[in-house]
Amino acid sequence: MDKAGPIGVFDSGYGGLTVLKELVRTMPQYDFLYLGDNARAPYGPRSFESIYEFTLQGVKHLFEEGCSLVVLACNTASAEALRTIQQKDLPIIAPNKRVLGVLRPTTEEVESYTKSGEIGIMGTQGTVRSRSYVIEIEKFFPEIIVHQQACPMWVSLVENCELEGPGATHYVKKYLEELMSKSAHIDAIFLACTHYPLLYQLIRQEVSPSVGIYSQAEIVAPKLITYLQRHLEIDALCLKNGDLAFLTTDNAETFQEKARLFFGRELQAKRIKL
Ligand code: DGL
């Protein structure tokens, strides 16, 4: 019989904290264990093979720490690694454990955010290259036209706390202009990288008020609650003491300092090796 443990939340670095924050706000009774693979972030420009390998290592580590449920709070990992982990690895390494992503919950909801039927997906090179959003949205809403835009510099801006100033503004403008030049009918932009909400203020300034800009945390958190209500056997394996813990593959002090800025509270982190 598996023992109960925290819900694991995985990201390449700090981006998943935007999801964790909302999970903690809406599910405060649960225990969460966050793992940021900061030493190897960003994942976006890496090959499919590396993203899969790194993500699997992260998931295995969270399993070893006692998690029975892991949320990949990272679109790049969700797009490039989740399916293989669910279909190939889990049945062998941990048939009773579950790994969920952020991509599917988002694609299920996009229709309610657009009137024109044309949306923008802003993501990392890995997410865009995988075409996962285009493929998944096509399954649910074949009439919706999806315009993708890779934003290679945005994760680096966030990881380096460059959230304002002329450099950040330049790159925020650049990718938004590229996206908006693809169609005048885009009325909803999805920040399909969990790092991007940290650039929200800048992004909002550069886009017409008639275009909605949506982050995933608000979509993913209620979906996770519903998932646990539907899967009581998994819910029973999730500890509910309201505890929070943080792991990073890089320097723990640096993580604590930056994560405090993004997460909005003091925290203790431990360095681990994957
Ligand atoms: N936060 C991630 C995502 O949602 C990862 C970005 C990266 O490491 O490139 O895609």
Short mmCIF file of C-alpha atoms and ligand atoms in Angstrom, two decimals:
data_model
loop_
_atom_site.label_atom_id
_atom_site.label_comp_id
_atom_site.label_asym_id
_atom_site.label_seq_id
_atom_site.Cartn_x
_atom_site.Cartn_y
_atom_site.Cartn_z
CA MET A 1 0.00 0.00 0.00
CA ASP A 2 1.44 3.39 -1.02
CA LYS A 3 1.98 5.98 1.71
CA ALA A 4 0.48 9.46 1.40
CA GLY A 5 2.87 12.27 0.42
CA PRO A 6 2.89 15.84 -0.87
CA ILE A 7 1.73 16.80 -4.36
CA GLY A 8 4.86 17.28 -6.45
CA VAL A 9 5.09 20.38 -8.63
CA PHE A 10 7.85 20.39 -11.23
CA ASP A 11 9.28 23.09 -13.47
CA SER A 12 12.56 23.85 -15.19
CA GLY A 13 13.05 26.77 -12.81
CA TYR A 14 10.96 29.50 -11.21
CA GLY A 15 7.99 29.53 -13.62
CA GLY A 16 6.08 26.75 -11.91
CA LEU A 17 5.87 28.96 -8.83
CA THR A 18 3.14 30.94 -10.63
CA VAL A 19 1.09 27.73 -10.69
CA LEU A 20 2.09 26.64 -7.19
CA LYS A 21 1.00 29.99 -5.79
CA GLU A 22 -2.52 29.50 -7.13
CA LEU A 23 -2.60 25.85 -6.00
CA VAL A 24 -1.67 26.89 -2.47
CA ARG A 25 -4.28 29.67 -2.54
CA THR A 26 -7.09 27.41 -3.69
CA MET A 27 -6.01 24.14 -2.01
CA PRO A 28 -4.35 25.37 1.20
CA GLN A 29 -4.97 22.11 3.07
CA TYR A 30 -2.70 20.08 0.74
CA ASP A 31 1.06 19.54 1.12
CA PHE A 32 3.16 20.56 -1.89
CA LEU A 33 6.76 19.79 -2.78
CA TYR A 34 8.20 22.04 -5.50
CA LEU A 35 11.17 21.05 -7.62
CA GLY A 36 12.86 23.58 -9.90
CA ASP A 37 15.58 22.24 -12.19
CA ASN A 38 17.27 25.65 -12.10
CA ALA A 39 20.70 24.25 -12.91
CA ARG A 40 19.45 23.23 -16.36
CA ALA A 41 16.86 25.95 -17.10
CA PRO A 42 15.75 27.00 -19.61
CA TYR A 43 14.37 23.84 -21.16
CA GLY A 44 12.73 25.62 -24.09
CA PRO A 45 15.69 25.66 -26.52
CA ARG A 46 16.70 22.06 -25.72
CA SER A 47 16.09 18.94 -27.78
CA PHE A 48 13.06 16.73 -27.29
CA GLU A 49 15.37 14.00 -25.89
CA SER A 50 16.92 16.27 -23.24
CA ILE A 51 13.59 17.70 -22.13
CA TYR A 52 12.16 14.20 -21.79
CA GLU A 53 15.22 12.89 -19.93
CA PHE A 54 15.40 15.84 -17.50
CA THR A 55 11.66 15.78 -16.83
CA LEU A 56 11.67 12.05 -16.14
CA GLN A 57 14.55 12.52 -13.70
CA GLY A 58 12.57 15.23 -11.92
CA VAL A 59 9.45 13.09 -11.74
CA LYS A 60 11.38 10.08 -10.43
CA HIS A 61 12.96 12.24 -7.76
CA LEU A 62 9.58 13.55 -6.62
CA PHE A 63 8.31 9.96 -6.46
CA GLU A 64 11.32 9.04 -4.29
CA GLU A 65 10.42 11.96 -2.01
CA GLY A 66 7.02 10.32 -1.49
CA CYS A 67 4.79 12.12 -4.03
CA SER A 68 2.07 9.98 -5.62
CA LEU A 69 0.85 12.82 -7.81
CA VAL A 70 3.15 15.13 -9.76
CA VAL A 71 2.02 18.18 -11.71
CA LEU A 72 4.34 19.28 -14.50
CA ALA A 73 3.88 23.04 -14.02
CA CYS A 74 5.84 23.53 -17.20
CA ASN A 75 4.43 23.63 -20.73
CA THR A 76 7.68 22.57 -22.33
CA ALA A 77 7.81 19.42 -20.20
CA SER A 78 4.06 18.87 -20.64
CA ALA A 79 4.38 19.20 -24.42
CA GLU A 80 7.54 17.18 -24.93
CA ALA A 81 7.68 14.61 -22.12
CA LEU A 82 4.31 14.04 -20.46
CA ARG A 83 2.76 11.63 -22.94
CA THR A 84 5.81 9.34 -23.02
CA ILE A 85 6.08 9.41 -19.23
CA GLN A 86 2.37 8.57 -18.84
CA GLN A 87 2.27 5.88 -21.49
CA LYS A 88 5.72 4.31 -21.39
CA ASP A 89 7.41 5.00 -18.05
CA LEU A 90 4.66 5.10 -15.43
CA PRO A 91 3.31 1.60 -16.07
CA ILE A 92 6.82 0.27 -15.41
CA ILE A 93 8.20 2.51 -12.67
CA ALA A 94 5.09 3.48 -10.69
CA PRO A 95 1.74 2.17 -11.92
CA ASN A 96 -0.14 3.63 -8.93
CA LYS A 97 1.29 7.13 -9.29
CA ARG A 98 0.10 9.90 -11.60
CA VAL A 99 1.71 12.70 -13.57
CA LEU A 100 -0.43 15.54 -14.94
CA GLY A 101 0.47 18.55 -17.08
CA VAL A 102 -0.73 22.09 -17.73
CA LEU A 103 -1.34 21.85 -21.46
CA ARG A 104 -4.44 19.68 -21.59
CA PRO A 105 -6.40 21.63 -18.92
CA THR A 106 -5.69 24.83 -20.85
CA THR A 107 -6.69 23.50 -24.26
CA GLU A 108 -10.00 22.22 -22.85
CA GLU A 109 -10.96 25.77 -21.88
CA VAL A 110 -9.74 28.02 -24.72
CA GLU A 111 -13.09 28.31 -26.46
CA SER A 112 -14.64 30.25 -23.61
CA TYR A 113 -11.99 32.98 -23.93
CA THR A 114 -12.41 33.90 -27.61
CA LYS A 115 -15.21 35.50 -29.60
CA SER A 116 -13.35 35.83 -32.90
CA GLY A 117 -12.20 32.20 -32.87
CA GLU A 118 -8.55 33.17 -33.37
CA ILE A 119 -6.15 32.85 -30.47
CA GLY A 120 -2.46 33.37 -29.82
CA ILE A 121 -0.31 30.84 -27.97
CA MET A 122 2.94 32.25 -26.65
CA GLY A 123 5.39 29.59 -25.53
CA THR A 124 8.95 28.37 -25.56
CA GLN A 125 10.62 27.03 -28.70
CA GLY A 126 10.05 23.49 -27.40
CA THR A 127 6.34 24.02 -26.86
CA VAL A 128 5.87 25.71 -30.23
CA ARG A 129 7.97 23.11 -32.07
CA SER A 130 5.91 20.27 -30.58
CA ARG A 131 2.70 21.84 -32.01
CA SER A 132 0.97 20.27 -29.00
CA TYR A 133 -1.38 23.22 -28.52
CA VAL A 134 -2.38 23.25 -32.19
CA ILE A 135 -2.99 19.48 -32.16
CA GLU A 136 -4.88 19.36 -28.86
CA ILE A 137 -7.05 22.42 -29.57
CA GLU A 138 -7.91 21.01 -33.00
CA LYS A 139 -9.30 17.90 -31.23
CA PHE A 140 -11.63 19.86 -28.93
CA PHE A 141 -12.42 22.92 -31.06
CA PRO A 142 -11.60 22.34 -34.75
CA GLU A 143 -13.06 25.75 -35.68
CA ILE A 144 -10.54 27.69 -33.58
CA ILE A 145 -7.51 29.08 -35.41
CA VAL A 146 -4.33 28.92 -33.34
CA HIS A 147 -1.42 31.27 -34.01
CA GLN A 148 1.75 30.23 -32.21
CA GLN A 149 4.66 32.44 -31.22
CA ALA A 150 7.93 31.27 -29.70
CA CYS A 151 9.47 33.76 -27.25
CA PRO A 152 13.04 32.50 -26.73
CA MET A 153 14.18 35.37 -24.51
CA TRP A 154 11.28 35.57 -22.08
CA VAL A 155 12.26 32.70 -19.77
CA SER A 156 15.78 34.10 -19.47
CA LEU A 157 14.36 37.51 -18.56
CA VAL A 158 12.35 35.90 -15.77
CA GLU A 159 15.09 33.57 -14.53
CA ASN A 160 17.35 36.64 -14.28
CA CYS A 161 14.69 38.83 -12.62
CA GLU A 162 14.71 41.25 -15.58
CA LEU A 163 11.00 41.97 -15.33
CA GLU A 164 11.15 45.64 -16.33
CA GLY A 165 13.39 48.19 -18.05
CA PRO A 166 14.28 48.79 -21.69
CA GLY A 167 15.75 45.29 -22.32
CA ALA A 168 12.65 43.48 -21.09
CA THR A 169 10.36 45.91 -22.93
CA HIS A 170 12.24 45.36 -26.18
CA TYR A 171 11.79 41.57 -26.10
CA VAL A 172 8.22 41.70 -24.87
CA LYS A 173 7.33 44.05 -27.76
CA LYS A 174 9.25 42.02 -30.31
CA TYR A 175 7.41 38.72 -29.85
CA LEU A 176 4.01 40.36 -29.36
CA GLU A 177 4.43 42.27 -32.62
CA GLU A 178 5.42 39.05 -34.38
CA LEU A 179 2.34 37.29 -33.02
CA MET A 180 -0.10 40.10 -33.77
CA SER A 181 1.24 40.47 -37.33
CA LYS A 182 -0.05 36.94 -38.02
CA SER A 183 -3.69 38.03 -37.80
CA ALA A 184 -5.73 41.10 -36.90
CA HIS A 185 -8.44 38.85 -35.45
CA ILE A 186 -6.60 37.45 -32.44
CA ASP A 187 -8.67 38.38 -29.38
CA ALA A 188 -7.13 36.09 -26.74
CA ILE A 189 -3.49 35.46 -25.94
CA PHE A 190 -2.53 32.53 -23.73
CA LEU A 191 0.71 32.70 -21.80
CA ALA A 192 1.58 29.06 -22.47
CA CYS A 193 4.73 29.08 -20.41
CA THR A 194 4.46 29.25 -16.66
CA HIS A 195 7.29 31.79 -16.50
CA TYR A 196 5.45 34.39 -18.60
CA PRO A 197 2.87 35.59 -16.03
CA LEU A 198 5.80 37.26 -14.27
CA LEU A 199 6.06 39.53 -17.33
CA TYR A 200 2.30 40.17 -17.33
CA GLN A 201 2.48 43.91 -16.56
CA LEU A 202 4.78 44.56 -19.50
CA ILE A 203 2.82 42.30 -21.82
CA ARG A 204 -0.46 43.99 -20.88
CA GLN A 205 0.98 47.43 -21.68
CA GLU A 206 1.95 46.36 -25.18
CA VAL A 207 -1.36 44.80 -26.27
CA SER A 208 -4.63 46.51 -27.13
CA PRO A 209 -7.11 46.39 -24.21
CA SER A 210 -9.56 44.57 -26.49
CA VAL A 211 -7.29 41.52 -26.48
CA GLY A 212 -7.45 39.29 -23.40
CA ILE A 213 -4.26 37.91 -21.89
CA TYR A 214 -4.62 34.71 -19.91
CA SER A 215 -2.32 32.85 -17.54
CA GLN A 216 -2.69 29.17 -16.83
CA ALA A 217 -2.61 29.06 -13.05
CA GLU A 218 -6.25 30.16 -12.79
CA ILE A 219 -7.24 27.45 -15.28
CA VAL A 220 -5.09 24.64 -13.88
CA ALA A 221 -5.92 24.97 -10.17
CA PRO A 222 -9.70 24.36 -10.42
CA LYS A 223 -9.03 21.49 -12.83
CA LEU A 224 -6.75 19.83 -10.30
CA ILE A 225 -9.39 20.16 -7.60
CA THR A 226 -11.94 18.50 -9.91
CA TYR A 227 -9.42 15.79 -10.80
CA LEU A 228 -8.91 14.93 -7.13
CA GLN A 229 -12.66 14.88 -6.53
CA ARG A 230 -13.00 12.39 -9.39
CA HIS A 231 -10.00 10.28 -8.31
CA LEU A 232 -10.45 9.72 -4.61
CA GLU A 233 -7.84 6.94 -4.63
CA ILE A 234 -5.21 9.54 -5.67
CA ASP A 235 -6.60 12.15 -3.29
CA ALA A 236 -6.17 9.67 -0.45
CA LEU A 237 -2.44 9.58 -1.30
CA CYS A 238 -2.07 13.36 -0.95
CA LEU A 239 -1.11 14.66 2.49
CA LYS A 240 -3.22 17.48 3.88
CA ASN A 241 -1.21 19.32 6.54
CA GLY A 242 -0.78 22.53 4.54
CA ASP A 243 3.02 22.00 4.35
CA LEU A 244 5.19 23.49 1.64
CA ALA A 245 8.74 22.48 0.72
CA PHE A 246 11.12 23.51 -2.07
CA LEU A 247 13.89 21.71 -3.91
CA THR A 248 16.25 23.10 -6.51
CA THR A 249 19.07 21.60 -8.55
CA ASP A 250 21.07 24.83 -8.20
CA ASN A 251 22.16 27.06 -5.35
CA ALA A 252 19.59 26.99 -2.54
CA GLU A 253 20.22 30.57 -1.33
CA THR A 254 19.78 32.01 -4.81
CA PHE A 255 16.58 30.02 -5.20
CA GLN A 256 15.23 31.26 -1.87
CA GLU A 257 15.97 34.86 -2.76
CA LYS A 258 14.45 34.84 -6.25
CA ALA A 259 11.57 32.53 -5.39
CA ARG A 260 10.61 34.86 -2.55
CA LEU A 261 10.20 37.66 -5.11
CA PHE A 262 8.06 35.53 -7.38
CA PHE A 263 6.19 33.58 -4.74
CA GLY A 264 5.61 36.48 -2.41
CA ARG A 265 6.79 34.89 0.84
CA GLU A 266 9.88 33.66 2.67
CA LEU A 267 10.82 30.07 1.96
CA GLN A 268 13.51 27.49 2.63
CA ALA A 269 14.97 25.49 -0.24
CA LYS A 270 17.21 22.43 -0.37
CA ARG A 271 19.64 21.64 -3.14
CA ILE A 272 19.36 18.20 -4.72
CA LYS A 273 21.08 16.37 -7.55
CA LEU A 274 19.08 14.71 -10.32
N1 DGL B 1 8.08 27.34 -17.41
C1 DGL B 1 8.30 26.51 -18.51
C2 DGL B 1 7.15 26.37 -19.44
O1 DGL B 1 6.02 26.50 -19.00
C3 DGL B 1 9.68 26.23 -18.96
C4 DGL B 1 10.40 27.25 -19.68
C5 DGL B 1 11.82 26.89 -20.00
O2 DGL B 1 12.52 26.34 -19.15
O3 DGL B 1 12.23 27.18 -21.14
O4 DGL B 1 7.30 26.11 -20.61
#
